[in-house]
Backbone as CSV, one residue per row, in Angstrom:
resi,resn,N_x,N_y,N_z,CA_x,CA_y,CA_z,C_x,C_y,C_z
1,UNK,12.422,7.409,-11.448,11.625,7.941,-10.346,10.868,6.815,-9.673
2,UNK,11.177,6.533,-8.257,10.065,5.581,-7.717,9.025,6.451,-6.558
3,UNK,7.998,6.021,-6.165,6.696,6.416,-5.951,6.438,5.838,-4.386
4,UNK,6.106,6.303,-3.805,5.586,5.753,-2.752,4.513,5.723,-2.128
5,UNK,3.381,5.700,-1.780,1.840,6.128,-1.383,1.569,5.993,0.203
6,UNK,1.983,6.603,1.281,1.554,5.966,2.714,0.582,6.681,2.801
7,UNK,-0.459,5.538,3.933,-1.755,5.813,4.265,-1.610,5.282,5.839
8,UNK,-2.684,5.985,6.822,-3.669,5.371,7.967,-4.076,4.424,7.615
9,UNK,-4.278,3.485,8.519,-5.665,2.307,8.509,-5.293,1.678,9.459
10,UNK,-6.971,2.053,9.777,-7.642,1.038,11.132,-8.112,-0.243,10.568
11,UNK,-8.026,-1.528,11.291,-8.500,-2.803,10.922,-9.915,-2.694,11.127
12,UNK,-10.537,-2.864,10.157,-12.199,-3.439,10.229,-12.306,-4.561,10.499
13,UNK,-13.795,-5.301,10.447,-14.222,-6.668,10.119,-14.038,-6.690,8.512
14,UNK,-13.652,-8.253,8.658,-13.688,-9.080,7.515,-14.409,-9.169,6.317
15,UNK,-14.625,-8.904,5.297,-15.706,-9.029,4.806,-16.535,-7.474,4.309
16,UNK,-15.999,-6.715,4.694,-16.960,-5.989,4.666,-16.405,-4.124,5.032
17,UNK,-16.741,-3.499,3.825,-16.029,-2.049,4.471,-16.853,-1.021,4.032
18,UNK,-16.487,-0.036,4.799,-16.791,1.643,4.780,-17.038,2.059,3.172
19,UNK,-17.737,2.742,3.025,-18.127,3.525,2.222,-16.900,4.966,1.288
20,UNK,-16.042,5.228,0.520,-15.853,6.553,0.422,-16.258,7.044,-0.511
21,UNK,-15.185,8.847,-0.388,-15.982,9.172,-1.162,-15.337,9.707,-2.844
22,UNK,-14.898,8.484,-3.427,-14.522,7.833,-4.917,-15.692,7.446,-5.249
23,UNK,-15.796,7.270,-7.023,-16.899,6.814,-7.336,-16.520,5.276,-7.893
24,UNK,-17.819,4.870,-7.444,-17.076,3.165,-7.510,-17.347,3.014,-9.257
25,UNK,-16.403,1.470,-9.325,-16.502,1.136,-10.625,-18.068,0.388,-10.980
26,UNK,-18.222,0.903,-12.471,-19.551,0.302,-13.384,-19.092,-1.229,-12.886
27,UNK,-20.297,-2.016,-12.624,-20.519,-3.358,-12.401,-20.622,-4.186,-13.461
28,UNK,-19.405,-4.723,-13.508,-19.199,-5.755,-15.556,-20.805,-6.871,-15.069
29,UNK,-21.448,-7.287,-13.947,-22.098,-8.330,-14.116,-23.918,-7.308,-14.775
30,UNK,-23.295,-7.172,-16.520,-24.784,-6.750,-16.375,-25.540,-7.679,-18.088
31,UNK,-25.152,-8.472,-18.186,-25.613,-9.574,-18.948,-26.161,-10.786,-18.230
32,UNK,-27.318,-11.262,-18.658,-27.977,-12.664,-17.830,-26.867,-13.845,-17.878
33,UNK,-25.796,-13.514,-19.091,-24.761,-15.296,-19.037,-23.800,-14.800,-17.879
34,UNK,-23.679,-13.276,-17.327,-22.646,-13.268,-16.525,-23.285,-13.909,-15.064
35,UNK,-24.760,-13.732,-14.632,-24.974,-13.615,-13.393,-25.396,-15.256,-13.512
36,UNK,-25.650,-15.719,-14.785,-25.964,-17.407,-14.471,-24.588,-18.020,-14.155
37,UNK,-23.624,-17.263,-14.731,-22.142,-17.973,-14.713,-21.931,-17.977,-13.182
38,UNK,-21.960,-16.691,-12.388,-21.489,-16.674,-11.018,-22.515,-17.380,-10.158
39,UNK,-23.930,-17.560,-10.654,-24.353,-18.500,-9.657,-24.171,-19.975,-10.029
40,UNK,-23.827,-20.590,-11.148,-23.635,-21.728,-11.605,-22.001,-22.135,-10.656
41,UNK,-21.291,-21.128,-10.811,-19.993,-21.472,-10.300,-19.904,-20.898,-8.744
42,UNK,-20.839,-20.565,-8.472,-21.051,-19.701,-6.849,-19.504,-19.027,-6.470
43,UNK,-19.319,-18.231,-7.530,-18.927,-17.019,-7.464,-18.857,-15.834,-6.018
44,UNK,-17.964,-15.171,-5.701,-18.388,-14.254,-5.237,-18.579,-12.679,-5.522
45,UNK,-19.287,-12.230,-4.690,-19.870,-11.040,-5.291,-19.811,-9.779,-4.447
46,UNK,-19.168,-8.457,-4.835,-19.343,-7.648,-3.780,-21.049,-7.013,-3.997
47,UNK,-21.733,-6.734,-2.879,-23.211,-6.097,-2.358,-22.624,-4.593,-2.120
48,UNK,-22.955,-3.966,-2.878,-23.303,-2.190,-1.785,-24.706,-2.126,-1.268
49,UNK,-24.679,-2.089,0.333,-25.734,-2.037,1.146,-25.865,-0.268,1.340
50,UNK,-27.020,-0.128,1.059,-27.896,0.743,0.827,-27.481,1.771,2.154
51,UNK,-27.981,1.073,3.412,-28.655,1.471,4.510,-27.412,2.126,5.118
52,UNK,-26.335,1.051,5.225,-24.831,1.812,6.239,-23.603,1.706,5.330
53,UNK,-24.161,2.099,3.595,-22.513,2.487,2.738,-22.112,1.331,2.846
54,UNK,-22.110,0.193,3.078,-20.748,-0.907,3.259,-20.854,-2.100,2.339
55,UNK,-19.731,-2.429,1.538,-19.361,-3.614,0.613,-19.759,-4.648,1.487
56,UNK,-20.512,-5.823,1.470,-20.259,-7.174,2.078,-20.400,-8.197,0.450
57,UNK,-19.403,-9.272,1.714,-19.255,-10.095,0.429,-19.857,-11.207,0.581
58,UNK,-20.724,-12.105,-0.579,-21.713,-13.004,-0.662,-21.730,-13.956,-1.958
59,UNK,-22.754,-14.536,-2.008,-23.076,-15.287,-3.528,-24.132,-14.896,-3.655
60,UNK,-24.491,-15.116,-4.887,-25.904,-14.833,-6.003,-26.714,-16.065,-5.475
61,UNK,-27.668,-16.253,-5.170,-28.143,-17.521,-5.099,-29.342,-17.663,-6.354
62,UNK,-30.157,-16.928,-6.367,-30.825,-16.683,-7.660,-31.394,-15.601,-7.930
63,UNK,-31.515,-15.215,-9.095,-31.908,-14.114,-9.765,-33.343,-13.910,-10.157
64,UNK,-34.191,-12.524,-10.444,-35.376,-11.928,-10.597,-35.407,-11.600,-11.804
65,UNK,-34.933,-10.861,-12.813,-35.040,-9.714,-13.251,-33.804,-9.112,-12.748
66,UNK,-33.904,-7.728,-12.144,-32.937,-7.087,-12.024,-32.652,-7.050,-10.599
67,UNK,-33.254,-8.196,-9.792,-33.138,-8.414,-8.565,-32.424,-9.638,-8.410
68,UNK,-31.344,-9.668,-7.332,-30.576,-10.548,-7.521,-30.645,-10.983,-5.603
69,UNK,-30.773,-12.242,-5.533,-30.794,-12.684,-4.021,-29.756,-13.091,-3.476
70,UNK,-28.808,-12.651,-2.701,-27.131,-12.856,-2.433,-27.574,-13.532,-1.251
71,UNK,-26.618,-14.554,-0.856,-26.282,-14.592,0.758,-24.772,-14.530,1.154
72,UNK,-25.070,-13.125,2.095,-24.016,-13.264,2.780,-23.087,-14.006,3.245
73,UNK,-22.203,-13.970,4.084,-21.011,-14.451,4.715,-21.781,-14.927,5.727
74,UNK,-22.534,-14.038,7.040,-23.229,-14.419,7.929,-24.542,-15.574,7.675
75,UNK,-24.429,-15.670,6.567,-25.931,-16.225,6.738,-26.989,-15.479,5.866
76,UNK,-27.151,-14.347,6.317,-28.450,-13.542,6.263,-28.368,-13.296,4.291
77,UNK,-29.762,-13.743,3.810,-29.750,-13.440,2.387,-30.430,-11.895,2.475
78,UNK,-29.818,-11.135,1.223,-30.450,-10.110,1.011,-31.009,-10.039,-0.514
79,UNK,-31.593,-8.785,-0.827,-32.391,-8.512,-2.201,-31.654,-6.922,-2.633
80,UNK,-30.871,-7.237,-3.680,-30.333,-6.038,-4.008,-30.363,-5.809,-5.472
81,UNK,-30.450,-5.154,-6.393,-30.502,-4.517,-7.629,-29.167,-5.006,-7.925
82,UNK,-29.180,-5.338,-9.632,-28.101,-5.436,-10.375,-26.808,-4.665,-10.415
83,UNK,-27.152,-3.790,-10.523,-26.243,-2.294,-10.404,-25.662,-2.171,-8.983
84,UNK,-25.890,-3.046,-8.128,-25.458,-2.663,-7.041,-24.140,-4.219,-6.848
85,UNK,-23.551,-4.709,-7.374,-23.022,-5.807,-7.446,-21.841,-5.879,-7.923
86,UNK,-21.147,-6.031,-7.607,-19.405,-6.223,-7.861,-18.801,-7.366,-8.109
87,UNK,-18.088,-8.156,-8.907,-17.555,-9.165,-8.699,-16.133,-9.373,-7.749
88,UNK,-16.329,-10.195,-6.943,-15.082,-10.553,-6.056,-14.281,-11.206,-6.923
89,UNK,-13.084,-11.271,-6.302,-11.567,-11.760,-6.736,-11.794,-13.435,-6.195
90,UNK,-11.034,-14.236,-6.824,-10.890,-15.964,-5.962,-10.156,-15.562,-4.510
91,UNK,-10.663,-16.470,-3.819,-10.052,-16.627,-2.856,-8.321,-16.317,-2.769
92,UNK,-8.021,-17.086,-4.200,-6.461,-17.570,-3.871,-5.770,-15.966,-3.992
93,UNK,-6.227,-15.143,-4.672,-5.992,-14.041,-4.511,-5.971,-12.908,-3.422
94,UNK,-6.236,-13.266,-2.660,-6.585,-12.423,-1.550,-5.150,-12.398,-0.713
95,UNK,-4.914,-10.829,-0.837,-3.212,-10.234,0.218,-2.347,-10.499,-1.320
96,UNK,-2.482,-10.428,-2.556,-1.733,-10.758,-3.037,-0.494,-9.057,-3.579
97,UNK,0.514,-9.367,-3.813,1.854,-8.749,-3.619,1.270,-7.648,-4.390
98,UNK,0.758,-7.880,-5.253,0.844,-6.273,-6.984,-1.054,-6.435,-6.954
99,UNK,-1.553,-5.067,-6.863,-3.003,-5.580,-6.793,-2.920,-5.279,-8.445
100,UNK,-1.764,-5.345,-9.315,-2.372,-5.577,-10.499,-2.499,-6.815,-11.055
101,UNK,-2.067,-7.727,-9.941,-2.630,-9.222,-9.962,-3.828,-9.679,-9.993
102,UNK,-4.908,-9.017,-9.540,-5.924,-8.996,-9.388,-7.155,-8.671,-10.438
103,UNK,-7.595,-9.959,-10.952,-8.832,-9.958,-11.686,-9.779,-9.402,-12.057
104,UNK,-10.335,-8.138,-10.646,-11.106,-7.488,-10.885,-10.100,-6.025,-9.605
105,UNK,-9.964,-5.506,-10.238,-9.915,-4.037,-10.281,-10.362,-3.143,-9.229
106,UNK,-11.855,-3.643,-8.899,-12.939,-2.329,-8.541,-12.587,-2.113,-6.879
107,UNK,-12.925,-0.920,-6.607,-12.702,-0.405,-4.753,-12.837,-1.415,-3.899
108,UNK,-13.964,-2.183,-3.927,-13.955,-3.406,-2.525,-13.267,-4.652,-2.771
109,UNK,-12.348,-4.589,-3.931,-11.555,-6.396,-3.781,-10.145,-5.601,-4.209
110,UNK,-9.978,-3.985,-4.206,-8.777,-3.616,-3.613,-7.973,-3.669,-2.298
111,UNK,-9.454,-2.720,-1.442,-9.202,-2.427,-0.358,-9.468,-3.747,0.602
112,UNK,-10.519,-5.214,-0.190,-10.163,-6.742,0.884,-8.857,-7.074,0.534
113,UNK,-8.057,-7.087,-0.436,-6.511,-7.248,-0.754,-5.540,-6.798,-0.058
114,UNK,-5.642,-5.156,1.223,-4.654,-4.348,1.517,-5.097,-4.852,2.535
115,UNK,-6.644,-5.099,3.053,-7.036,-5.554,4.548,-6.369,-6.756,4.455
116,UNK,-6.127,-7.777,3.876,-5.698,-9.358,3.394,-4.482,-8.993,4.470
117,UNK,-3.636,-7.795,3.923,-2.133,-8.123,4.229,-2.070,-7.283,5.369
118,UNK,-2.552,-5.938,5.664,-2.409,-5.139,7.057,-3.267,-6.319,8.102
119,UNK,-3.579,-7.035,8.010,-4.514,-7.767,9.281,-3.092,-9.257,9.421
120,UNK,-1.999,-9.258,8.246,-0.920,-9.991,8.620,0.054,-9.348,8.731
121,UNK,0.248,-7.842,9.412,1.217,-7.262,9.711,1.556,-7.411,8.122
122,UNK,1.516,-7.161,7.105,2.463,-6.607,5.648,1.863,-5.579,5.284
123,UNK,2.402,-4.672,5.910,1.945,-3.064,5.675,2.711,-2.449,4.585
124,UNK,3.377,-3.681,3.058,3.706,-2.670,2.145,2.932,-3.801,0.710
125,UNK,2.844,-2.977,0.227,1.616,-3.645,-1.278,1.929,-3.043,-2.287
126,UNK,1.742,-3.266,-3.760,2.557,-2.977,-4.708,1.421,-2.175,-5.743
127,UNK,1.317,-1.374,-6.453,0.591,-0.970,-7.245,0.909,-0.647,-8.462
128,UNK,1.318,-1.190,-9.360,2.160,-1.941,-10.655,3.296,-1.086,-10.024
129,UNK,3.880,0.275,-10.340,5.417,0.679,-10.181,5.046,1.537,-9.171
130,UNK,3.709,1.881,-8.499,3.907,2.318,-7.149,4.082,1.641,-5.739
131,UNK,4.788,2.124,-4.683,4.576,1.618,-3.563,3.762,1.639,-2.452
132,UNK,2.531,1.141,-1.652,1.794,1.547,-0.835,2.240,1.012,0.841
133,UNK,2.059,2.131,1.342,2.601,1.626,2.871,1.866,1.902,3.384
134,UNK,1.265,1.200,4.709,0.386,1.422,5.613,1.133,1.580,7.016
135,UNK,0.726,2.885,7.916,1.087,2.664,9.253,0.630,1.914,10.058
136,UNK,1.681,0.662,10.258,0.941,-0.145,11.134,0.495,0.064,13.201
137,UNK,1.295,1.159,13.287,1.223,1.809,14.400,1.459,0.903,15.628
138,UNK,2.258,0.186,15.258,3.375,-0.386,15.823,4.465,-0.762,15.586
139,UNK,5.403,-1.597,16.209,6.883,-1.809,15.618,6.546,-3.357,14.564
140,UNK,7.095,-3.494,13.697,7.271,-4.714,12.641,8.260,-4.951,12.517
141,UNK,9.082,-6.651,12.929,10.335,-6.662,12.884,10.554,-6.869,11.234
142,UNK,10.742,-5.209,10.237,10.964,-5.925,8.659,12.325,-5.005,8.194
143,UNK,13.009,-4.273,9.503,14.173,-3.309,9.140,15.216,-3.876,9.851
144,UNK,16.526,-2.922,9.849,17.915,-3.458,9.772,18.396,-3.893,9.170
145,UNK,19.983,-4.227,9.523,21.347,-4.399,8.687,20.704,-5.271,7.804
146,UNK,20.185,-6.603,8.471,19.913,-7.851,8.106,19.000,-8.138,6.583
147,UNK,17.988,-7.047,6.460,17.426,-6.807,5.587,17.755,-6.093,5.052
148,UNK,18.377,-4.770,5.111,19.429,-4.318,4.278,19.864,-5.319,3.313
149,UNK,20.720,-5.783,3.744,21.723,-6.948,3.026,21.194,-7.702,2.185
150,UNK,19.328,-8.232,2.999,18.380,-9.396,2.367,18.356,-8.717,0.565
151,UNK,18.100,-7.407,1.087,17.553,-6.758,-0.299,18.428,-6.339,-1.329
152,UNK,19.736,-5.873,-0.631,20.668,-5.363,-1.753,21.213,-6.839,-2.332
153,UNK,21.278,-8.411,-1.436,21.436,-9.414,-2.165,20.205,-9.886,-3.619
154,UNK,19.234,-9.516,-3.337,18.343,-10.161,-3.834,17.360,-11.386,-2.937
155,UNK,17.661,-11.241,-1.941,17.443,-13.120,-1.087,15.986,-12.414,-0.937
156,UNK,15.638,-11.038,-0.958,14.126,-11.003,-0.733,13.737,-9.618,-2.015
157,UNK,12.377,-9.980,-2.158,11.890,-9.524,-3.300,10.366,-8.763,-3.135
158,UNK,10.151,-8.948,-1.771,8.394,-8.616,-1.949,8.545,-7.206,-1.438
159,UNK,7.641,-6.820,-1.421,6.896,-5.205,-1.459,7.737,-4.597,-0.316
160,UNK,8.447,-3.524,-0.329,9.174,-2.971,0.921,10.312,-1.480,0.405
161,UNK,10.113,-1.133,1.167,10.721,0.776,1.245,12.331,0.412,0.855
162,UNK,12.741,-0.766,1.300,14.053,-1.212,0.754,14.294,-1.584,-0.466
163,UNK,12.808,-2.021,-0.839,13.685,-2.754,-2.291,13.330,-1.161,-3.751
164,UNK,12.274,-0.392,-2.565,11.982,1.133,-3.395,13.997,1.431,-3.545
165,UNK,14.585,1.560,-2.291,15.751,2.495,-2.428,16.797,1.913,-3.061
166,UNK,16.223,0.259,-3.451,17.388,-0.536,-3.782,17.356,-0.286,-5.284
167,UNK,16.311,0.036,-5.761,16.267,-0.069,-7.396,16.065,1.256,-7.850
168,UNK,16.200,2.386,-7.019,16.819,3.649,-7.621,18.405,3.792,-7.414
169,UNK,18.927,3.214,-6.048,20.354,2.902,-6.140,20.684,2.384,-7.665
170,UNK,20.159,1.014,-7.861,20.468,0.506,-8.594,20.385,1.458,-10.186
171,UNK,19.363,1.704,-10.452,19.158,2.333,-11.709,20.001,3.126,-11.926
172,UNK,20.612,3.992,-10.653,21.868,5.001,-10.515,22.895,4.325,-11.347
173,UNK,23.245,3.539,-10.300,24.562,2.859,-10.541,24.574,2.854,-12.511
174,UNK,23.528,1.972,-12.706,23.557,1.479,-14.446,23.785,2.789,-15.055
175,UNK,22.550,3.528,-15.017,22.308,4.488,-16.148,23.487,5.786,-15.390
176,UNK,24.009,6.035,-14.456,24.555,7.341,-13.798,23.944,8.307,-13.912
177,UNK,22.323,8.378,-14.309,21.524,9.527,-14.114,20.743,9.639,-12.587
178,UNK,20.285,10.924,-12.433,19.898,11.098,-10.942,18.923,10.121,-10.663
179,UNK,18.155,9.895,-9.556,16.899,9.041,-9.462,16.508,10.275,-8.302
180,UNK,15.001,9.680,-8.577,14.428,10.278,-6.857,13.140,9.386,-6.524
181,UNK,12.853,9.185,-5.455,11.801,8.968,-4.554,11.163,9.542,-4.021
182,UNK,9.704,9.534,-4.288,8.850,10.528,-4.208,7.439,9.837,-2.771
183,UNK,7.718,10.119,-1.727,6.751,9.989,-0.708,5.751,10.908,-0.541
184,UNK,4.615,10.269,-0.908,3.007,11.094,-0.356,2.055,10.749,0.404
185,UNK,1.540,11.330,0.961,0.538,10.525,1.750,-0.244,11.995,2.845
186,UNK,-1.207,11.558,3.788,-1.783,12.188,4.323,-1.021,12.081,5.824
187,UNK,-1.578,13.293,6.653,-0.822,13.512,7.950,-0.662,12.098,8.799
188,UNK,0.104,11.719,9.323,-0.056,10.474,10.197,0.126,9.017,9.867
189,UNK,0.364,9.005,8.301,0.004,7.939,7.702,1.870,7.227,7.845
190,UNK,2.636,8.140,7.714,4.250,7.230,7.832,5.047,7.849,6.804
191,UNK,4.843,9.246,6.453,5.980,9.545,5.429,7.136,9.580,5.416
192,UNK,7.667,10.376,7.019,8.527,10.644,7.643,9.183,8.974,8.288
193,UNK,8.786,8.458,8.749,9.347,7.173,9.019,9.771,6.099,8.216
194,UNK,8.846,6.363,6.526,8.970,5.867,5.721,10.353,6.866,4.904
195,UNK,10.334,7.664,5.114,11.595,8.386,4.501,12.815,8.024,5.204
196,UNK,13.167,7.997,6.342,14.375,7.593,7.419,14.645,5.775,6.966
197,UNK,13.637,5.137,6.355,13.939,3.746,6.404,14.591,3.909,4.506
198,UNK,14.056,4.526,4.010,14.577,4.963,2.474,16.438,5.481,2.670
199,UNK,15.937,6.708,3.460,17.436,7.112,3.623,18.471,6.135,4.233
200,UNK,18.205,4.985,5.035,18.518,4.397,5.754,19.564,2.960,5.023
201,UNK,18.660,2.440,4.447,19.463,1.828,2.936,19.721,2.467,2.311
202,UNK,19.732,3.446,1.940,20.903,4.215,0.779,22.401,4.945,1.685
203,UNK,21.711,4.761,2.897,23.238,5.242,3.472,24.335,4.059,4.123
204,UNK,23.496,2.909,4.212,23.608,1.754,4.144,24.749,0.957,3.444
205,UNK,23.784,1.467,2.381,24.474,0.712,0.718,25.990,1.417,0.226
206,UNK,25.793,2.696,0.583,26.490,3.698,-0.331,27.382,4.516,0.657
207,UNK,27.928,3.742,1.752,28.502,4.368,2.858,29.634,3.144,3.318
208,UNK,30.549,3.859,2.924,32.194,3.035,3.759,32.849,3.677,5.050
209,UNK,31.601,4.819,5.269,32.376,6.041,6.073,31.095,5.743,7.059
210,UNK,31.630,5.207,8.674,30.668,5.435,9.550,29.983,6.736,9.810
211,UNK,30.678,7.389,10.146,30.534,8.832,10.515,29.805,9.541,9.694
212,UNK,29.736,9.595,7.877,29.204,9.950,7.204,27.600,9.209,7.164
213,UNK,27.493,8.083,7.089,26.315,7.430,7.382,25.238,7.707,8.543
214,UNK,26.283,8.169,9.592,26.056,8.575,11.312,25.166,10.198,10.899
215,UNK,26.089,10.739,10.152,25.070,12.752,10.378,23.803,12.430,9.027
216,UNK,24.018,11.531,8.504,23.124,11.190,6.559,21.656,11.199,8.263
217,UNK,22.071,10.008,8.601,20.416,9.942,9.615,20.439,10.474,10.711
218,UNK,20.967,10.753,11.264,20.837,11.677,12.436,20.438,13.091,12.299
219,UNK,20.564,13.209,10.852,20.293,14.702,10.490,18.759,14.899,10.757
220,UNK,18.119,13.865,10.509,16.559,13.801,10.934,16.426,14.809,12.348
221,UNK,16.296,14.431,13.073,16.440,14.568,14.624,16.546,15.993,14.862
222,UNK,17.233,16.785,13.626,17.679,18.157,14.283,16.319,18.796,13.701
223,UNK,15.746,18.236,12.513,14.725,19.000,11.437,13.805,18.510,12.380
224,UNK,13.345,17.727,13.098,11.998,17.082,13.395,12.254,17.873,15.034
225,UNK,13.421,18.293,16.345,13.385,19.325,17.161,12.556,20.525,16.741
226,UNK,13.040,21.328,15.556,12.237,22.261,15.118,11.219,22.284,14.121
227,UNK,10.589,21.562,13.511,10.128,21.611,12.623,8.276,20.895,12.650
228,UNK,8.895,19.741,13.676,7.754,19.119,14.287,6.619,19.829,15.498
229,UNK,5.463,19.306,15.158,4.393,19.832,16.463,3.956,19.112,16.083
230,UNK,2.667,18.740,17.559,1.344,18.029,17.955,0.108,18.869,17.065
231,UNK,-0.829,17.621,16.390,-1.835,18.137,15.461,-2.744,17.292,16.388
232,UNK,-4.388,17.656,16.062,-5.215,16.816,16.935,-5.334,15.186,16.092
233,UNK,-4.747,15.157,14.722,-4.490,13.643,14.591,-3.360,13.344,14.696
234,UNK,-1.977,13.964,14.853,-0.994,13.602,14.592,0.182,13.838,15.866
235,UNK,0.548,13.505,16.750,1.230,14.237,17.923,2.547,14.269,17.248
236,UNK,2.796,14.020,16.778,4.084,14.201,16.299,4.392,14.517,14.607
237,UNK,3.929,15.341,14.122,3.503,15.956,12.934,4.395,16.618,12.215
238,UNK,5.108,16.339,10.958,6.150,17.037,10.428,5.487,18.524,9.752
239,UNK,5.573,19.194,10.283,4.756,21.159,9.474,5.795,21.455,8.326
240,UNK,6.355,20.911,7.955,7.090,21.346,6.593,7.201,19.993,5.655
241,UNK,7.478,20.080,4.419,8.498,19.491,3.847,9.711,19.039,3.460
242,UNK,10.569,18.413,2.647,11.584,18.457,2.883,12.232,17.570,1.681
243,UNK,13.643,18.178,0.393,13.952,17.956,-0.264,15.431,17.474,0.192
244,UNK,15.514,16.132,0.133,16.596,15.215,0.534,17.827,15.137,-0.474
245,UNK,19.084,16.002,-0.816,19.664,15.108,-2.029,20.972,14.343,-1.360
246,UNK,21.219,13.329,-1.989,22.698,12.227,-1.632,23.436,12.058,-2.700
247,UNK,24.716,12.335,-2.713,25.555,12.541,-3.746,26.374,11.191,-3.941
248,UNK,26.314,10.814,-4.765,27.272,9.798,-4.670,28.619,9.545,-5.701
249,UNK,29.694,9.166,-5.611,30.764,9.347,-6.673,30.599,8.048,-7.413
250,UNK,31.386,7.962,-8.103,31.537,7.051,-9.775,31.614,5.351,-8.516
251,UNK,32.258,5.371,-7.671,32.094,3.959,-7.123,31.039,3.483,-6.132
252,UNK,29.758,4.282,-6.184,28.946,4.015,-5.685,28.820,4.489,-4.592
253,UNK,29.814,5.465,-4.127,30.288,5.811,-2.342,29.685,6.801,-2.087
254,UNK,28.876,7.065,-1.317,28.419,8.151,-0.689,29.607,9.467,-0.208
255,UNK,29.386,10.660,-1.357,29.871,11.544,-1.022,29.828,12.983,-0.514
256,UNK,28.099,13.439,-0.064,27.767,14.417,0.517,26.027,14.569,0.362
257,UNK,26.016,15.215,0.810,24.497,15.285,1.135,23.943,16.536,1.385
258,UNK,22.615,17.083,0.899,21.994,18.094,1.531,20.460,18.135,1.814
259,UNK,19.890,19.303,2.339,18.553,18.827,3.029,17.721,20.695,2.551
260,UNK,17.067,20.446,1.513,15.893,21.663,1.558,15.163,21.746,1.831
C-alpha cells in the first residue's frame, strides 16, 4: 500500500509561521546544560510569540531563570519563557527530501522544511513511507514521457507521484499481489490531479496498447463532466469519490480496468 497526503499552501515569509490548531511538541530545551549548549554554540531556536500565534526563528543570547532573551532574524531581541522554545534544525537541513531526516521533529522545523521546498517549486516531500504533495497552483515542468522513463529507469529518485506508482508497479510485478494507492487530502489541495499523474505512469508503464492507455486517462474527463462543481474554495471540485482498479496480466501488460 503506498500513501499519499495532498495539501493547499500559500507561501508565507521566511522565518516565521501561522499558528494551528495541533498541539505543539513538549520543548526538549528544559535543562540549564541544554540552553548553555545552544547559546554556547548559537544554536537556533524556534519562539512561540504570544501576541499573533507565530513561530519565529532566533538565538538564545542569554538566559534568566526561566526567561530566555532570543534575537530574532530581524534584529529585534525578545523575552520569552522556557516553555515557549523549540529547537531549530541546522541550516544544512533545511528542504530536506524525508522530514524523517530531520533532527528535531516538532511543527515549526516541519512546516520551515515543506516551506524550504514549496518556495523552490518541489511540491513533493517524503514522510518516512508517506507521500506529501503540495498544490503548487501552477504548472511545474516535473511530468511526461521523459520522466516517466527518468523513474521507471531509476535515473531519478527524489520525492514524486511517479516514483509512488513506480514502486507499487514494482512490488506488483515481484510479489504478484494487488497494491493500492491511497490519496487524501482536503478540497483543493490536488487529489484529483495527483491521481491522473499516478494513473498516468501506470498506464505508461503497463501499456503496449495505445488506445488502451488513450480510454485508462481519458476516462477522467467523462467522471469530472458529471461529477464535478464549483465550491466557494474550489471551482472545480470533485463531489464524489472514486475507486480506480487496473488489471494487469502475468507480463506486466495492462489488461482492463474499472472505475467505482
Amino acid at each position: 500500500k503506498q500513501n499519499v497526503t495532498c495539501s493547499s499552501s500559500s507561501s508565507g515569509g521566511g522565518g516565521s509561521f501561522g499558528r494551528s490548531e495541533s498541539h505543539y511538541a513538549t520543548s526538549p530545551l528544559s535543562g540549564d546544560s541544554s540552553i548553555g549548549y545552544f547559546i554556547k554554540n548559537k544554536l537556533g531556536v524556534w519562539c512561540k510569540l504570544r501576541n499573533n500565534y507565530r513561530w519565529e526563528l532566533g538565538k538564545i543570547e542569554s538566559a534568566v531563570g526561566e526567561e530566555m532573551f532570543v534575537r530574532l532574524l530581524d534584529g529585534n531581541m525578545i523575552t520569552v519563557s522556557r516553555g515557549e522554545l523549540l529547537p531549530a534544525n541546522a541550516d544544512v537541513l533545511d528542504g530536506v527530501d524525508d522530514l524523517v531526516e530531520l533532527s528535531y521533529l516538532n511543527e515549526p522545523s516541519v512546516v520551515h522544511s515543506l516551506q524550504c521546498r514549496y518556495d523552490r517549486d518541489i511540491i513533493y516531500s517524503k514522510a518516512g513511507p508517506v507521500l506529501l504533495a503540495f498544490n503548487p497552483f501552477k504548472d511545474v515542468n516535473i511530468y511526461g514521457d521523459d520522466f516517466v522513463a527518468a523513474y521507471k529507469e531509476k535515473i531519478l529518485d527524489n520525492p514524486h507521484v511517479y516514483a509512488v506508482a513506480d514502486a507499487a508497479y514494482s512490488d506488483m510485478m515481484k510479489d504478484g499481489g494487488n497494491q493500492s494507492i491511497i490519496i487524501s487530502g482536503e478540497s483543493g489541495s490536488g487529489k484529483t490531479e495527483t491521481a491522473k499523474f499516478a494513473m498516468q505512469y501506470l498506464a505508461l508503464v503497463g501499456s503496449q496498447n495505445c488506445d488502451m492507455k488513450s480510454k485508462l486517462i481519458q476516462a477522467n474527463c467523462i467522471l469530472e463532466a458529471f461529477g464535478n462543481a464549483k465550491t466557494f474554495g474550489n471551482w472545480n471540485s470533485s463531489r464524489f469519490g472514486k475507486l480506480i482498479d487496473i488489471h494487469y496480466n502475468a507480463a506486466g501488460t495492462i489488461s482492463g480496468a474499472c472505475i467505482q
